Every structure is written in structure tokens, then in C-alpha cells.
Amino acid sequence: MKHITDTGAQYVATVLRNNTTLIELDLQQNRIGDAGAQSLAEAILQNKAIILIYSPFTLTELYFAHNSIGDVGAQYIADALQDNKTLTRLILGRNQIGDAGAQYLADALRHNKALIDLSLGDDPIGDAGAQCLADALRHNKTLTEFSFDSDQIGATGAQYLADALQDNKTLTKLSVGGKQIGAVGAKYFADALQNNETLKLFYLQDSNIGYTGAQYLADALRHNKTLWTVLISRMNNISSSLLEKLKQQDSRFT
């Protein structure tokens, strides 16, 4: 655990403004809040060398994950993304970003042409925020990986995201999770997957979809021949024997 606060983030930002060699910066698991996010976002606007911002899950990338960034901080970051042409990965998992912050980031996605990977895992974003992000995904042409896990979203939020798959032609990996999604939410994704031809990896974990929801996805795979993997094995109320039965139906389940 590191102990960089907003003040420390300001010092880092000062160095970044004129840096021409650093391409990776890891700021995960600190105590950076909205003020620190503002300082770093302003530095990113001026610095053209940084290309990666890490998450708590990928040590080869740079991130603001595991901090205390809220909606205000998300707005600063979103403003920096509007015209940024070099940042390709942004991981903001396990912060305090809610629906308002999700809207700011969604607005940025409509303009940003460089970002290929966005992760918002374990932020308190609800159905309204999911709708904003889904609308952005309909129009974004560069994002290929999107991770969104929140126990605040339910079947309605899942429907927004699933509907976006009807129009989005660039996403190849989608990871979604939320304890309130359930079998109904899984059905929305299953319906979308029947006609989607670009998604390769679909993860629906910790979503309480049960065997009924899993069977909806199995039915969808009969029509979808482009998906490589459907990951549903964690925290979905599916017994190992039933999961094995699904794997026998289609080896793409895991």
C-alpha cells in the first residue's frame, strides 16, 4: 500500500508536465482524491508522451485505481480525455465514481479517438450511469475492451449495455458484473449476442444469473459463431455439475 495523497499527486503532476520519456505511471492503491485527480489530469493534457494509465488488475499498465476519486475527479479526467490522442488504457476501478462521474466519462468517449481499454470495476455506478456509458458505446469507434462491475446496476442497466452491443462494432471484450443483474439481465445480453459478430470475450461474473440465465446464454451461442469465451464460473449461483453440463453443450463456456 502506498501513501500518496493529493499533495503528492500535485508534485507528480509538476514533473509530468515537462516529461518527454515516461510512458507508464502506476498510482494505484494510494489516497488520491478529486484534487489530486485534477492536478494529474491537467498534466496529462500537457504531456504527450504518456500512453498508459494503470489499473489494480494489470501491473503492466498505469492507473488511478484503489484511490478516492469521486465524480468531481472523474470530470477532471474526462476533460483531459476529450482531446488526448495518446492515452490508450484507463483503469479507474475501486474509486468513488457514481452516475454523474460516469456521464462525464461517457461524454469524453464520444470525442476521444485513442482509448482502447476502459475499466470501471467496483465503482458505485447505477443504472443511470450505465445508460450514459451504453449510449457512448453506441458511437465510440475505438474502444475494444470495456469492464464495468457494480452492485448498483440491475437488469435495467444490463439492458442498456446489451442494447449498445446492437450498434457497437468495435468491442472485442466486455466484462460486466453486478449482484442485481440476475437471469433477466442475462437474457438481455443473450438476445444481443445472437446478432453480434465482433465480441470475442464476454465475462458475466458475480451477477446471480443462475442456471436459467446461463441457459439463455447457451441458447444465444447456438446462433453466435464468433465468440471465443463466455466466462460465468464465478459467483453466479451455478453449481459445478450444472456448469459442466453447459460446457458439454458448448466448450466456449468457462
mmCIF file of C-alpha atoms in Angstrom, residues 101-243:
data_model
loop_
_atom_site.group_PDB
_atom_site.id
_atom_site.type_symbol
_atom_site.label_atom_id
_atom_site.label_comp_id
_atom_site.label_asym_id
_atom_site.label_seq_id
_atom_site.Cartn_x
_atom_site.Cartn_y
_atom_site.Cartn_z
ATOM 1 C CA GLY A 101 -18.905 10.685 -12.993
ATOM 2 C CA ALA A 102 -19.990 8.001 -15.447
ATOM 3 C CA GLN A 103 -21.764 10.658 -17.503
ATOM 4 C CA TYR A 104 -18.609 12.791 -17.648
ATOM 5 C CA LEU A 105 -16.586 9.817 -18.839
ATOM 6 C CA ALA A 106 -19.276 8.864 -21.345
ATOM 7 C CA ASP A 107 -19.152 12.366 -22.827
ATOM 8 C CA ALA A 108 -15.383 12.008 -23.195
ATOM 9 C CA LEU A 109 -15.792 8.683 -25.003
ATOM 10 C CA ARG A 110 -17.837 10.414 -27.673
ATOM 11 C CA HIS A 111 -14.850 12.595 -28.582
ATOM 12 C CA ASN A 112 -11.793 10.543 -27.659
ATOM 13 C CA LYS A 113 -10.253 8.600 -30.545
ATOM 14 C CA ALA A 114 -7.309 6.937 -28.786
ATOM 15 C CA LEU A 115 -8.613 4.993 -25.784
ATOM 16 C CA ILE A 116 -8.891 1.257 -26.391
ATOM 17 C CA ASP A 117 -9.394 -0.066 -22.845
ATOM 18 C CA LEU A 118 -11.604 1.403 -20.099
ATOM 19 C CA SER A 119 -12.226 -0.262 -16.733
ATOM 20 C CA LEU A 120 -14.712 0.940 -14.114
ATOM 21 C CA GLY A 121 -14.736 -2.090 -11.849
ATOM 22 C CA ASP A 122 -16.309 -1.764 -8.398
ATOM 23 C CA ASP A 123 -17.302 1.878 -8.672
ATOM 24 C CA PRO A 124 -20.775 2.788 -7.299
ATOM 25 C CA ILE A 125 -22.323 3.411 -10.715
ATOM 26 C CA GLY A 126 -26.019 2.601 -11.095
ATOM 27 C CA ASP A 127 -28.454 2.081 -13.953
ATOM 28 C CA ALA A 128 -28.444 5.782 -14.898
ATOM 29 C CA GLY A 129 -24.671 5.761 -15.247
ATOM 30 C CA ALA A 130 -24.847 2.517 -17.200
ATOM 31 C CA GLN A 131 -27.252 4.177 -19.625
ATOM 32 C CA CYS A 132 -24.824 7.064 -20.215
ATOM 33 C CA LEU A 133 -21.939 4.697 -20.859
ATOM 34 C CA ALA A 134 -24.059 2.496 -23.115
ATOM 35 C CA ASP A 135 -25.086 5.497 -25.216
ATOM 36 C CA ALA A 136 -21.417 6.414 -25.608
ATOM 37 C CA LEU A 137 -20.544 2.870 -26.668
ATOM 38 C CA ARG A 138 -23.062 3.124 -29.486
ATOM 39 C CA HIS A 139 -20.992 5.892 -31.071
ATOM 40 C CA ASN A 140 -17.419 5.151 -29.983
ATOM 41 C CA LYS A 141 -15.326 3.561 -32.748
ATOM 42 C CA THR A 142 -12.026 2.881 -30.978
ATOM 43 C CA LEU A 143 -12.709 1.191 -27.620
ATOM 44 C CA THR A 144 -12.093 -2.550 -27.859
ATOM 45 C CA GLU A 145 -12.182 -3.546 -24.163
ATOM 46 C CA PHE A 146 -14.688 -2.373 -21.568
ATOM 47 C CA SER A 147 -15.004 -3.603 -17.977
ATOM 48 C CA PHE A 148 -17.881 -2.478 -15.792
ATOM 49 C CA ASP A 149 -18.652 -4.092 -12.447
ATOM 50 C CA SER A 150 -21.037 -2.516 -9.952
ATOM 51 C CA ASP A 151 -23.514 -3.891 -7.449
ATOM 52 C CA GLN A 152 -25.595 -0.772 -8.096
ATOM 53 C CA ILE A 153 -26.693 -1.919 -11.546
ATOM 54 C CA GLY A 154 -29.544 -4.331 -12.116
ATOM 55 C CA ALA A 155 -31.348 -5.856 -15.079
ATOM 56 C CA THR A 156 -32.207 -2.383 -16.401
ATOM 57 C CA GLY A 157 -28.557 -1.356 -16.513
ATOM 58 C CA ALA A 158 -27.728 -4.665 -18.159
ATOM 59 C CA GLN A 159 -30.360 -3.965 -20.799
ATOM 60 C CA TYR A 160 -28.782 -0.603 -21.642
ATOM 61 C CA LEU A 161 -25.378 -2.211 -22.113
ATOM 62 C CA ALA A 162 -26.784 -5.150 -24.061
ATOM 63 C CA ASP A 163 -28.674 -2.837 -26.415
ATOM 64 C CA ALA A 164 -25.427 -0.969 -27.100
ATOM 65 C CA LEU A 165 -23.966 -4.188 -28.486
ATOM 66 C CA GLN A 166 -26.503 -3.986 -31.295
ATOM 67 C CA ASP A 167 -24.779 -0.875 -32.669
ATOM 68 C CA ASN A 168 -21.195 -1.170 -31.434
ATOM 69 C CA LYS A 169 -18.893 -2.866 -33.953
ATOM 70 C CA THR A 170 -15.509 -2.449 -32.251
ATOM 71 C CA LEU A 171 -15.741 -4.035 -28.784
ATOM 72 C CA THR A 172 -13.989 -7.393 -28.659
ATOM 73 C CA LYS A 173 -14.028 -7.854 -24.871
ATOM 74 C CA LEU A 174 -16.864 -6.978 -22.492
ATOM 75 C CA SER A 175 -16.727 -7.745 -18.778
ATOM 76 C CA VAL A 176 -19.830 -6.973 -16.709
ATOM 77 C CA GLY A 177 -20.757 -7.798 -13.133
ATOM 78 C CA GLY A 178 -23.377 -6.849 -10.569
ATOM 79 C CA LYS A 179 -25.255 -8.886 -7.989
ATOM 80 C CA GLN A 180 -28.616 -7.445 -9.090
ATOM 81 C CA ILE A 181 -28.309 -8.343 -12.783
ATOM 82 C CA GLY A 182 -29.859 -11.787 -12.387
ATOM 83 C CA ALA A 183 -31.334 -14.080 -15.013
ATOM 84 C CA VAL A 184 -33.366 -11.252 -16.562
ATOM 85 C CA GLY A 185 -30.214 -9.246 -17.199
ATOM 86 C CA ALA A 186 -28.543 -12.332 -18.646
ATOM 87 C CA LYS A 187 -31.469 -12.678 -21.067
ATOM 88 C CA TYR A 188 -30.850 -9.158 -22.379
ATOM 89 C CA PHE A 189 -27.216 -9.989 -23.048
ATOM 90 C CA ALA A 190 -28.176 -13.300 -24.641
ATOM 91 C CA ASP A 191 -30.543 -11.557 -27.053
ATOM 92 C CA ALA A 192 -27.810 -9.086 -28.017
ATOM 93 C CA LEU A 193 -25.198 -11.795 -28.512
ATOM 94 C CA GLN A 194 -27.328 -13.620 -31.054
ATOM 95 C CA ASN A 195 -26.588 -10.968 -33.666
ATOM 96 C CA ASN A 196 -23.248 -9.563 -32.502
ATOM 97 C CA GLU A 197 -20.321 -10.558 -34.734
ATOM 98 C CA THR A 198 -17.402 -8.653 -33.189
ATOM 99 C CA LEU A 199 -17.288 -9.619 -29.496
ATOM 100 C CA LYS A 200 -14.732 -12.344 -28.750
ATOM 101 C CA LEU A 201 -14.690 -12.438 -24.925
ATOM 102 C CA PHE A 202 -17.774 -11.983 -22.741
ATOM 103 C CA TYR A 203 -17.459 -12.134 -18.956
ATOM 104 C CA LEU A 204 -20.582 -12.044 -16.795
ATOM 105 C CA GLN A 205 -19.437 -12.723 -13.245
ATOM 106 C CA ASP A 206 -20.783 -12.204 -9.741
ATOM 107 C CA SER A 207 -24.208 -11.476 -11.226
ATOM 108 C CA ASN A 208 -26.510 -14.138 -9.729
ATOM 109 C CA ILE A 209 -27.727 -15.271 -13.131
ATOM 110 C CA GLY A 210 -28.310 -18.866 -12.008
ATOM 111 C CA TYR A 211 -28.719 -21.823 -14.319
ATOM 112 C CA THR A 212 -31.682 -20.135 -16.027
ATOM 113 C CA GLY A 213 -29.589 -17.125 -17.018
ATOM 114 C CA ALA A 214 -26.752 -19.374 -18.114
ATOM 115 C CA GLN A 215 -29.134 -21.353 -20.303
ATOM 116 C CA TYR A 216 -30.232 -18.126 -22.003
ATOM 117 C CA LEU A 217 -26.589 -17.547 -22.905
ATOM 118 C CA ALA A 218 -26.232 -21.141 -24.093
ATOM 119 C CA ASP A 219 -29.191 -20.648 -26.426
ATOM 120 C CA ALA A 220 -27.551 -17.486 -27.792
ATOM 121 C CA LEU A 221 -24.329 -19.343 -28.553
ATOM 122 C CA ARG A 222 -26.204 -21.582 -30.950
ATOM 123 C CA HIS A 223 -26.530 -18.514 -33.180
ATOM 124 C CA ASN A 224 -23.253 -16.759 -32.361
ATOM 125 C CA LYS A 225 -20.219 -18.339 -34.025
ATOM 126 C CA THR A 226 -17.685 -15.572 -33.381
ATOM 127 C CA LEU A 227 -17.433 -15.558 -29.563
ATOM 128 C CA TRP A 228 -14.374 -17.367 -28.213
ATOM 129 C CA THR A 229 -15.120 -17.446 -24.492
ATOM 130 C CA VAL A 230 -18.092 -16.881 -22.164
ATOM 131 C CA LEU A 231 -16.910 -16.685 -18.562
ATOM 132 C CA ILE A 232 -19.677 -17.252 -15.986
ATOM 133 C CA SER A 233 -17.996 -19.516 -13.438
ATOM 134 C CA ARG A 234 -17.645 -17.078 -10.520
ATOM 135 C CA MET A 235 -20.434 -16.125 -8.087
ATOM 136 C CA ASN A 236 -23.400 -16.821 -10.337
ATOM 137 C CA ASN A 237 -25.270 -19.465 -8.316
ATOM 138 C CA ILE A 238 -24.351 -22.175 -10.792
ATOM 139 C CA SER A 239 -23.223 -25.489 -9.348
ATOM 140 C CA SER A 240 -20.127 -27.186 -10.714
ATOM 141 C CA SER A 241 -22.252 -30.023 -12.114
ATOM 142 C CA LEU A 242 -24.533 -27.625 -13.987
ATOM 143 C CA LEU A 243 -21.553 -25.664 -15.268
#
